[in-house]
Amino acid sequence: MELMQGLITRRSVRQYTDQRVSDADITEIVTAGMYAPSARHQLIWEFVVITDREKLKKLSEGLHTAPMAKSAAFGVAVCADLSRAASPDYWDQDCAAATQNILLACHDKGLGAVWVGMYPHAEREDVVKGICGIPAEIRVQSLILAGHPAAPARQEDRFDEHKIRFNDWND
Amino acid sequence: MELMQGLITRRSVRQYTDQRVSDADITEIVTAGMYAPSARHQLIWEFVVITDREKLKKLSEGLHTAPMAKSAAFGVAVCADLSRAASPDYWDQDCAAATQNILLACHDKGLGAVWVGMYPHAEREDVVKGICGIPAEIRVQSLILAGHPAAPARQEDRFDEHKIRFNDWND
């Protein structure tokens, strides 16, 4: 898939078939997250992949925003160890860029994926931490859920001329 | 450029030639930002493109983290109007995903770009607001600077097996 085309055709996908994804493909997808930019090159992220069916079911039960976890082929908790942060103010933006790279890498492989928000909702982070044995001091920025899409994603034109100004807000 | 290849070859580029970029190309690049995912589909972003040489020079002088603004072909201030936010807790992560899409769209067009952090540093946001007439209540999440790269970006292998765990932190 061509890069610009990929950027504008990626959609949030919440329904998946039963087909699974190999650990090798998942590793390649998550690796794309490691190529996101980060503040002062702090590379703050840590990734926990969830393929265990029981854990995915528990995520769907514990997070009211993630019922699709039960049918996902895998999840990725995008985490950060702030004890290593060079620019702690930017950790969640760094992780958001990594999350977006992972969503795009899923799209490149013909998979559908959705970004479930975690931080700054500590109670959501705690559900993921409990299920995956993630230490209390680690932060969870997002939970990505992914799988083979049950249906083609609807495309839409999102260009909005009112959202681009040149040189001045009152342009 | 192929999507996965684009994800892993994009680099922060801080030195540019004098060649300019057309408003049409800039608009296409910024439009890619509008296709980022956002919490509850809030599409919170607003984009202010800076091509005015005097404003770019002022940005380079006012922001110690952005000396490259002076030689950039253009800048993009990624902003948000929180009065319209459905999920205000996630606005900066939404804007970070849009920023990443814009950086990747620059890469697709053979341009080099760099993400300069703004929010949560209000004093940096204020510099951009002052130069671009952005109202006080609008937030500035990032400033992207871009242009034709002065030199090819150095490629690197960022895969780190220690950053991927399967199913449990202690995997």
PDB file of N, CA and C in Angstrom, chain A residues 1 3 15 23 28 43 45 50 65 81 94 102 106 121 131-132 135 139 151 162:
ATOM      1  N   MET A   1       0.833  -1.200   0.000  1.00  0.00           N
ATOM      2  CA  MET A   1       0.000   0.000   0.000  1.00  0.00           C
ATOM      3  C   MET A   1       0.871   1.256   0.000  1.00  0.00           C
ATOM      4  N   LEU A   3       2.054   4.994   0.866  1.00  0.00           N
ATOM      5  CA  LEU A   3       2.040   5.690   2.156  1.00  0.00           C
ATOM      6  C   LEU A   3       0.893   6.694   2.274  1.00  0.00           C
ATOM      7  N   GLN A  15     -14.627  -4.794  14.510  1.00  0.00           N
ATOM      8  CA  GLN A  15     -15.177  -6.148  14.344  1.00  0.00           C
ATOM      9  C   GLN A  15     -14.223  -6.981  13.507  1.00  0.00           C
ATOM     10  N   ASP A  23       2.829 -14.470  15.446  1.00  0.00           N
ATOM     11  CA  ASP A  23       3.693 -13.667  16.318  1.00  0.00           C
ATOM     12  C   ASP A  23       4.712 -12.881  15.499  1.00  0.00           C
ATOM     13  N   GLU A  28       6.510  -7.550  13.728  1.00  0.00           N
ATOM     14  CA  GLU A  28       6.828  -6.574  12.676  1.00  0.00           C
ATOM     15  C   GLU A  28       5.958  -5.319  12.828  1.00  0.00           C
ATOM     16  N   LEU A  43      12.705   7.506  23.320  1.00  0.00           N
ATOM     17  CA  LEU A  43      12.265   6.128  23.022  1.00  0.00           C
ATOM     18  C   LEU A  43      11.660   5.492  24.280  1.00  0.00           C
ATOM     19  N   TRP A  45       8.826   4.189  25.020  1.00  0.00           N
ATOM     20  CA  TRP A  45       7.776   3.178  24.960  1.00  0.00           C
ATOM     21  C   TRP A  45       8.226   1.759  25.296  1.00  0.00           C
ATOM     22  N   ILE A  50      -0.883  -8.794  23.616  1.00  0.00           N
ATOM     23  CA  ILE A  50      -1.783  -9.759  24.252  1.00  0.00           C
ATOM     24  C   ILE A  50      -2.402 -10.650  23.165  1.00  0.00           C
ATOM     25  N   THR A  65     -14.987   0.278  27.513  1.00  0.00           N
ATOM     26  CA  THR A  65     -14.680   0.863  26.195  1.00  0.00           C
ATOM     27  C   THR A  65     -14.048  -0.156  25.245  1.00  0.00           C
ATOM     28  N   ASP A  81       7.912   3.691  30.689  1.00  0.00           N
ATOM     29  CA  ASP A  81       8.616   3.656  31.963  1.00  0.00           C
ATOM     30  C   ASP A  81       9.162   5.061  32.204  1.00  0.00           C
ATOM     31  N   ASP A  94       4.554  11.087  22.674  1.00  0.00           N
ATOM     32  CA  ASP A  94       5.466  10.122  22.030  1.00  0.00           C
ATOM     33  C   ASP A  94       4.756   8.784  21.823  1.00  0.00           C
ATOM     34  N   ILE A 102       1.621   2.002  14.751  1.00  0.00           N
ATOM     35  CA  ILE A 102       1.166   0.606  14.855  1.00  0.00           C
ATOM     36  C   ILE A 102      -0.173   0.436  14.142  1.00  0.00           C
ATOM     37  N   CYS A 106      -0.754  -2.051  10.941  1.00  0.00           N
ATOM     38  CA  CYS A 106      -1.855  -3.022  10.840  1.00  0.00           C
ATOM     39  C   CYS A 106      -2.555  -2.845   9.491  1.00  0.00           C
ATOM     40  N   HIS A 121      -6.768   8.068  32.236  1.00  0.00           N
ATOM     41  CA  HIS A 121      -7.761   7.394  33.084  1.00  0.00           C
ATOM     42  C   HIS A 121      -7.088   6.236  33.828  1.00  0.00           C
ATOM     43  N   ILE A 131      -4.197  -7.390  34.412  1.00  0.00           N
ATOM     44  CA  ILE A 131      -4.318  -8.571  33.544  1.00  0.00           C
ATOM     45  C   ILE A 131      -2.960  -8.979  32.967  1.00  0.00           C
ATOM     46  N   CYS A 132      -2.072  -8.015  32.761  1.00  0.00           N
ATOM     47  CA  CYS A 132      -0.784  -8.307  32.111  1.00  0.00           C
ATOM     48  C   CYS A 132       0.414  -8.232  33.058  1.00  0.00           C
ATOM     49  N   PRO A 135       3.899  -3.532  36.188  1.00  0.00           N
ATOM     50  CA  PRO A 135       4.134  -2.892  37.488  1.00  0.00           C
ATOM     51  C   PRO A 135       3.378  -1.571  37.637  1.00  0.00           C
ATOM     52  N   ARG A 139       3.294   3.394  33.080  1.00  0.00           N
ATOM     53  CA  ARG A 139       2.070   4.009  32.578  1.00  0.00           C
ATOM     54  C   ARG A 139       1.591   3.269  31.328  1.00  0.00           C
ATOM     55  N   ALA A 151     -15.493  -6.728   7.897  1.00  0.00           N
ATOM     56  CA  ALA A 151     -16.101  -6.081   6.722  1.00  0.00           C
ATOM     57  C   ALA A 151     -15.171  -4.969   6.254  1.00  0.00           C
ATOM     58  N   HIS A 162     -11.978  24.629   6.375  1.00  0.00           N
ATOM     59  CA  HIS A 162     -12.046  25.564   7.503  1.00  0.00           C
ATOM     60  C   HIS A 162     -11.006  25.236   8.574  1.00  0.00           C
TER      61      HIS A 162
END
